[in-house]
Structures are given as C-alpha cells and as structure tokens.
Amino acid sequence: NSAANIIMMFFIDPKSALITDQAFRGKRPYIEVKALVAMLMGSKFIGTILGQVFLIPLAETIKAFY
C-alpha cells in the first residue's frame, strides 16, 4: 500500500495537477479533467477489487511457505 502511494505521488499527481491547471487556464477542455477523474476513480476501484480477490489466495501461499 505504501509503494502504491509513493508511485501515485511521484507519477500520477503531478500529471493530473498539470492537466487540471491547463484546463483552468483554458488550454485544455474541461471534459479532459472529467475523463481524468473518471479514470482515476475507475483504476482505484479496480485495484481495490483485485486486492480483495487476491487477498485469500496470496495469504494461503504465504502461510504454506512459512
């Protein structure tokens, strides 16, 4: 979880801030900001679902290893 936060902080947040700023200044259409927000929400939702799906199998794998 910490690695995901660090990756998001260094790679995703600056780009999304740039897109938002450009839309605010009129250099990009506002619809691109809406698309960005939708993609960020969708990817977070999919990541949460995948984390739940893989939680038990990976826990069983770790348990078998130890």
PDB file of N, CA and C in Angstrom, residues 8-44:
ATOM      1  N   MET A   8       1.996   6.861  -6.840  1.00  0.00           N
ATOM      2  CA  MET A   8       0.969   7.836  -7.211  1.00  0.00           C
ATOM      3  C   MET A   8       1.461   9.259  -6.973  1.00  0.00           C
ATOM      4  N   MET A   9       2.162   9.476  -5.868  1.00  0.00           N
ATOM      5  CA  MET A   9       2.638  10.808  -5.536  1.00  0.00           C
ATOM      6  C   MET A   9       3.654  11.319  -6.552  1.00  0.00           C
ATOM      7  N   PHE A  10       4.519  10.442  -7.044  1.00  0.00           N
ATOM      8  CA  PHE A  10       5.577  10.881  -7.952  1.00  0.00           C
ATOM      9  C   PHE A  10       5.174  10.883  -9.422  1.00  0.00           C
ATOM     10  N   PHE A  11       4.238  10.020  -9.823  1.00  0.00           N
ATOM     11  CA  PHE A  11       3.931   9.895 -11.236  1.00  0.00           C
ATOM     12  C   PHE A  11       2.544  10.406 -11.626  1.00  0.00           C
ATOM     13  N   ILE A  12       1.535  10.130 -10.823  1.00  0.00           N
ATOM     14  CA  ILE A  12       0.167  10.454 -11.201  1.00  0.00           C
ATOM     15  C   ILE A  12      -0.213  11.869 -10.782  1.00  0.00           C
ATOM     16  N   ASP A  13       0.048  12.240  -9.547  1.00  0.00           N
ATOM     17  CA  ASP A  13      -0.373  13.543  -9.040  1.00  0.00           C
ATOM     18  C   ASP A  13       0.189  14.724  -9.834  1.00  0.00           C
ATOM     19  N   PRO A  14       1.479  14.757 -10.179  1.00  0.00           N
ATOM     20  CA  PRO A  14       1.965  15.910 -10.956  1.00  0.00           C
ATOM     21  C   PRO A  14       1.290  16.023 -12.326  1.00  0.00           C
ATOM     22  N   LYS A  15       1.072  14.903 -12.975  1.00  0.00           N
ATOM     23  CA  LYS A  15       0.439  14.948 -14.297  1.00  0.00           C
ATOM     24  C   LYS A  15      -1.011  15.410 -14.191  1.00  0.00           C
ATOM     25  N   SER A  16      -1.729  14.901 -13.187  1.00  0.00           N
ATOM     26  CA  SER A  16      -3.121  15.316 -13.024  1.00  0.00           C
ATOM     27  C   SER A  16      -3.205  16.794 -12.629  1.00  0.00           C
ATOM     28  N   ALA A  17      -2.260  17.273 -11.841  1.00  0.00           N
ATOM     29  CA  ALA A  17      -2.239  18.695 -11.491  1.00  0.00           C
ATOM     30  C   ALA A  17      -1.978  19.545 -12.718  1.00  0.00           C
ATOM     31  N   LEU A  18      -1.107  19.104 -13.596  1.00  0.00           N
ATOM     32  CA  LEU A  18      -0.818  19.836 -14.824  1.00  0.00           C
ATOM     33  C   LEU A  18      -2.048  19.889 -15.735  1.00  0.00           C
ATOM     34  N   ILE A  19      -2.728  18.777 -15.888  1.00  0.00           N
ATOM     35  CA  ILE A  19      -3.930  18.738 -16.720  1.00  0.00           C
ATOM     36  C   ILE A  19      -5.012  19.639 -16.134  1.00  0.00           C
ATOM     37  N   THR A  20      -5.191  19.610 -14.823  1.00  0.00           N
ATOM     38  CA  THR A  20      -6.187  20.455 -14.174  1.00  0.00           C
ATOM     39  C   THR A  20      -5.840  21.932 -14.348  1.00  0.00           C
ATOM     40  N   ASP A  21      -4.577  22.281 -14.181  1.00  0.00           N
ATOM     41  CA  ASP A  21      -4.151  23.669 -14.340  1.00  0.00           C
ATOM     42  C   ASP A  21      -4.354  24.149 -15.777  1.00  0.00           C
ATOM     43  N   GLN A  22      -4.030  23.298 -16.745  1.00  0.00           N
ATOM     44  CA  GLN A  22      -4.219  23.686 -18.139  1.00  0.00           C
ATOM     45  C   GLN A  22      -5.698  23.876 -18.464  1.00  0.00           C
ATOM     46  N   ALA A  23      -6.558  23.061 -17.893  1.00  0.00           N
ATOM     47  CA  ALA A  23      -8.000  23.228 -18.107  1.00  0.00           C
ATOM     48  C   ALA A  23      -8.492  24.516 -17.453  1.00  0.00           C
ATOM     49  N   PHE A  24      -7.964  24.828 -16.282  1.00  0.00           N
ATOM     50  CA  PHE A  24      -8.346  26.059 -15.586  1.00  0.00           C
ATOM     51  C   PHE A  24      -7.954  27.288 -16.401  1.00  0.00           C
ATOM     52  N   ARG A  25      -6.810  27.221 -17.064  1.00  0.00           N
ATOM     53  CA  ARG A  25      -6.333  28.357 -17.857  1.00  0.00           C
ATOM     54  C   ARG A  25      -6.916  28.394 -19.269  1.00  0.00           C
ATOM     55  N   GLY A  26      -7.704  27.392 -19.618  1.00  0.00           N
ATOM     56  CA  GLY A  26      -8.359  27.384 -20.918  1.00  0.00           C
ATOM     57  C   GLY A  26      -7.554  26.737 -22.025  1.00  0.00           C
ATOM     58  N   LYS A  27      -6.438  26.106 -21.717  1.00  0.00           N
ATOM     59  CA  LYS A  27      -5.603  25.465 -22.730  1.00  0.00           C
ATOM     60  C   LYS A  27      -6.072  24.054 -23.058  1.00  0.00           C
ATOM     61  N   ARG A  28      -6.905  23.476 -22.198  1.00  0.00           N
ATOM     62  CA  ARG A  28      -7.478  22.146 -22.408  1.00  0.00           C
ATOM     63  C   ARG A  28      -8.971  22.230 -22.148  1.00  0.00           C
ATOM     64  N   PRO A  29      -9.726  21.381 -22.804  1.00  0.00           N
ATOM     65  CA  PRO A  29     -11.170  21.367 -22.497  1.00  0.00           C
ATOM     66  C   PRO A  29     -11.428  20.733 -21.129  1.00  0.00           C
ATOM     67  N   TYR A  30     -12.487  21.195 -20.483  1.00  0.00           N
ATOM     68  CA  TYR A  30     -12.849  20.702 -19.155  1.00  0.00           C
ATOM     69  C   TYR A  30     -13.203  19.219 -19.177  1.00  0.00           C
ATOM     70  N   ILE A  31     -13.661  18.719 -20.305  1.00  0.00           N
ATOM     71  CA  ILE A  31     -14.049  17.306 -20.417  1.00  0.00           C
ATOM     72  C   ILE A  31     -12.848  16.386 -20.160  1.00  0.00           C
ATOM     73  N   GLU A  32     -11.644  16.860 -20.444  1.00  0.00           N
ATOM     74  CA  GLU A  32     -10.454  16.048 -20.180  1.00  0.00           C
ATOM     75  C   GLU A  32     -10.221  15.882 -18.680  1.00  0.00           C
ATOM     76  N   VAL A  33     -10.556  16.894 -17.902  1.00  0.00           N
ATOM     77  CA  VAL A  33     -10.438  16.778 -16.448  1.00  0.00           C
ATOM     78  C   VAL A  33     -11.464  15.769 -15.940  1.00  0.00           C
ATOM     79  N   LYS A  34     -12.677  15.825 -16.492  1.00  0.00           N
ATOM     80  CA  LYS A  34     -13.697  14.851 -16.108  1.00  0.00           C
ATOM     81  C   LYS A  34     -13.250  13.433 -16.456  1.00  0.00           C
ATOM     82  N   ALA A  35     -12.647  13.254 -17.625  1.00  0.00           N
ATOM     83  CA  ALA A  35     -12.159  11.934 -18.036  1.00  0.00           C
ATOM     84  C   ALA A  35     -11.027  11.477 -17.114  1.00  0.00           C
ATOM     85  N   LEU A  36     -10.156  12.388 -16.735  1.00  0.00           N
ATOM     86  CA  LEU A  36      -9.058  12.057 -15.827  1.00  0.00           C
ATOM     87  C   LEU A  36      -9.595  11.574 -14.485  1.00  0.00           C
ATOM     88  N   VAL A  37     -10.574  12.289 -13.942  1.00  0.00           N
ATOM     89  CA  VAL A  37     -11.151  11.910 -12.660  1.00  0.00           C
ATOM     90  C   VAL A  37     -11.837  10.545 -12.765  1.00  0.00           C
ATOM     91  N   ALA A  38     -12.552  10.329 -13.867  1.00  0.00           N
ATOM     92  CA  ALA A  38     -13.223   9.036 -14.059  1.00  0.00           C
ATOM     93  C   ALA A  38     -12.207   7.899 -14.146  1.00  0.00           C
ATOM     94  N   MET A  39     -11.116   8.116 -14.867  1.00  0.00           N
ATOM     95  CA  MET A  39     -10.089   7.071 -14.973  1.00  0.00           C
ATOM     96  C   MET A  39      -9.405   6.809 -13.639  1.00  0.00           C
ATOM     97  N   LEU A  40      -9.124   7.859 -12.872  1.00  0.00           N
ATOM     98  CA  LEU A  40      -8.501   7.669 -11.562  1.00  0.00           C
ATOM     99  C   LEU A  40      -9.432   6.914 -10.613  1.00  0.00           C
ATOM    100  N   MET A  41     -10.713   7.269 -10.632  1.00  0.00           N
ATOM    101  CA  MET A  41     -11.672   6.562  -9.778  1.00  0.00           C
ATOM    102  C   MET A  41     -11.835   5.114 -10.223  1.00  0.00           C
ATOM    103  N   GLY A  42     -11.891   4.892 -11.525  1.00  0.00           N
ATOM    104  CA  GLY A  42     -12.040   3.532 -12.044  1.00  0.00           C
ATOM    105  C   GLY A  42     -10.843   2.657 -11.716  1.00  0.00           C
ATOM    106  N   SER A  43      -9.656   3.215 -11.873  1.00  0.00           N
ATOM    107  CA  SER A  43      -8.458   2.419 -11.591  1.00  0.00           C
ATOM    108  C   SER A  43      -8.343   2.109 -10.102  1.00  0.00           C
ATOM    109  N   LYS A  44      -8.743   3.061  -9.258  1.00  0.00           N
ATOM    110  CA  LYS A  44      -8.715   2.801  -7.814  1.00  0.00           C
ATOM    111  C   LYS A  44      -9.730   1.715  -7.439  1.00  0.00           C
TER     112      LYS A  44
END
